[in-house]
mmCIF file of C-alpha atoms in Angstrom:
data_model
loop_
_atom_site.group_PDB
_atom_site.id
_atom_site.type_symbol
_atom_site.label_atom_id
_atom_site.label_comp_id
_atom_site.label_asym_id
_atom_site.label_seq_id
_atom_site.Cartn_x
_atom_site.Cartn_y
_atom_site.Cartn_z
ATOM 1 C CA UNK A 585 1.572 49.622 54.070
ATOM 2 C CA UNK A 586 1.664 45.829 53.304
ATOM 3 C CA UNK A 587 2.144 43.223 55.985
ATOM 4 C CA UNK A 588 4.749 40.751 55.247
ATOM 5 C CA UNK A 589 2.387 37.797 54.721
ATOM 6 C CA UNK A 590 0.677 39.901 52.028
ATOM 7 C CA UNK A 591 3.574 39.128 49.190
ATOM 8 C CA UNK A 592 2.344 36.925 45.832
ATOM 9 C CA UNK A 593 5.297 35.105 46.593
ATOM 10 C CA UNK A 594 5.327 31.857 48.199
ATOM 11 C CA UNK A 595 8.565 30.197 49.286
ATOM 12 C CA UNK A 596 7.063 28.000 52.351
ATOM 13 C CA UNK A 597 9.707 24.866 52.338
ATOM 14 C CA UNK A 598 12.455 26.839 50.149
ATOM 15 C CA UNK A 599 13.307 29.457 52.602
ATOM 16 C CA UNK A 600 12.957 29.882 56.929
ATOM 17 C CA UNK A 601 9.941 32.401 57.508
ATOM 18 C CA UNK A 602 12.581 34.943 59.350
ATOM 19 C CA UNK A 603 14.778 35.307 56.243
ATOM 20 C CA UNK A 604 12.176 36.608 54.525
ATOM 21 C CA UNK A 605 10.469 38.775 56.843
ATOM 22 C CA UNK A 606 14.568 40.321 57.384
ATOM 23 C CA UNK A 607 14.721 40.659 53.537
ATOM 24 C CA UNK A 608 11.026 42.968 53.861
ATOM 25 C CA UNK A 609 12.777 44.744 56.784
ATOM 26 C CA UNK A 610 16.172 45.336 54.993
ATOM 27 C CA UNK A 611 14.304 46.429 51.787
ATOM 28 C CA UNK A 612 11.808 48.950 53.367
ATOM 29 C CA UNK A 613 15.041 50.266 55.554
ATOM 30 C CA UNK A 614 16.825 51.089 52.193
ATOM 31 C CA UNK A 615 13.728 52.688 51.014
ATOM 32 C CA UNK A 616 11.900 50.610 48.503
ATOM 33 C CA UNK A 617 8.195 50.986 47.957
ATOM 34 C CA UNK A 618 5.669 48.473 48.695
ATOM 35 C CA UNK A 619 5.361 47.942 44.486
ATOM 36 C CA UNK A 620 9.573 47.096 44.556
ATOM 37 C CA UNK A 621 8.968 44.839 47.414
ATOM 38 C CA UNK A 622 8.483 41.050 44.960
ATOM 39 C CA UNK A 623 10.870 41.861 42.715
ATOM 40 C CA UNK A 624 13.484 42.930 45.843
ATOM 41 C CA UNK A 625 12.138 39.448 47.397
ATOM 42 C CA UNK A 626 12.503 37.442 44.497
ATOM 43 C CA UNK A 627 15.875 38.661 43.607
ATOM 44 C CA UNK A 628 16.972 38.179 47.183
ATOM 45 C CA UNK A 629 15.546 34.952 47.877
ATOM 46 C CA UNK A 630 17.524 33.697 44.869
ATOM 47 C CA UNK A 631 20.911 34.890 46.301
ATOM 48 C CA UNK A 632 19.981 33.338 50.061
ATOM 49 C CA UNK A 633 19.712 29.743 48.150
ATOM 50 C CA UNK A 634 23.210 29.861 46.819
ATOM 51 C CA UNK A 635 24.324 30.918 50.277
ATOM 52 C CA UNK A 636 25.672 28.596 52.355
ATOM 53 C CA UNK A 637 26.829 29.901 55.990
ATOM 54 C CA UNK A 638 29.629 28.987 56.998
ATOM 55 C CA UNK A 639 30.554 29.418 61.143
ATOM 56 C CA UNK A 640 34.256 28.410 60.278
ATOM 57 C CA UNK A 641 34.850 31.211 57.887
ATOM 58 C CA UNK A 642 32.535 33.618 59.842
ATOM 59 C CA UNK A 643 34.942 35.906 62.201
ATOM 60 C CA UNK A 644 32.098 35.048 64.978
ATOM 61 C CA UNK A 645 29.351 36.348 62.717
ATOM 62 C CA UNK A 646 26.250 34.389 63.470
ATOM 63 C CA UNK A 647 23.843 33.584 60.253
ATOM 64 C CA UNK A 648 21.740 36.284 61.018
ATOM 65 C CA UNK A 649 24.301 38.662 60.694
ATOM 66 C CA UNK A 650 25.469 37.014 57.278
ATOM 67 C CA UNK A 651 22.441 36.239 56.209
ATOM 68 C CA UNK A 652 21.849 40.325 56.443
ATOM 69 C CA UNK A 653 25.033 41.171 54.591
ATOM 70 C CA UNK A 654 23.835 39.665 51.591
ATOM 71 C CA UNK A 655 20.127 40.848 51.460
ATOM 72 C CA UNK A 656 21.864 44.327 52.048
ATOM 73 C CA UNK A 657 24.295 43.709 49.223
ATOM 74 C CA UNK A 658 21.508 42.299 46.848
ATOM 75 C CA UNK A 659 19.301 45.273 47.680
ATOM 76 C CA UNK A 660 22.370 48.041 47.307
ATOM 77 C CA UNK A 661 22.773 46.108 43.800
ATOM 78 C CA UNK A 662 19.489 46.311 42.681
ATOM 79 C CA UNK A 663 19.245 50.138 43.771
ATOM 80 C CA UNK A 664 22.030 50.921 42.253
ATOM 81 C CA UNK A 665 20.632 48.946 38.710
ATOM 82 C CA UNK A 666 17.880 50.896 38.805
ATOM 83 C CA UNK A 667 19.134 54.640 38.996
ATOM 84 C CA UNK A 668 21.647 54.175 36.647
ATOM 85 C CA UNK A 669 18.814 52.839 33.914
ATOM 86 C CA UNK A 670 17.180 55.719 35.409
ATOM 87 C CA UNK A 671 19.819 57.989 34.522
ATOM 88 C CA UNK A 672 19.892 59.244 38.295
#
């Protein structure tokens, strides 16, 4: 199994370090394989820069807890692209 500091991607400056360790966490939770892993990332990471949290709109969410929402949503989205080109 990879480590997370093993990814080809680099987002040092774009993106905090525990975002992207929570997106390898999320993924490998849901069930993706090590070779899904970038693409997951990449796809995920480019969500989490449009996101802006906001604690005034959060119903006492904190980030993390938001931030987790939408890697889970990106990754359910993805999964679900892929089965149906599948034809699962």
């Amino acid at each position: 199994m990879r480590s997370d500091a093993m990814f080809d991607n680099s987002y040092d400056g774009v993106l905090d370090d525990w975002k992207l360790k929570l997106i390898t966490r999320r993924a490998r939770r849901m069930g993706f394989r090590d070779f899904e892993l970038d693409d997951a990332q990449q796809q995920t990471v480019l969500a989490l820069l449009h996101f802006r949290f906001d604690p005034a709109r959060a119903n006492g969410a904190c980030e993390s807890t938001a931030v987790t929402a939408v890697i889970d949503r990106q990754q359910w989205e993805r999964e679900s692209r892929e089965n149906t080109h599948r034809g699962a």
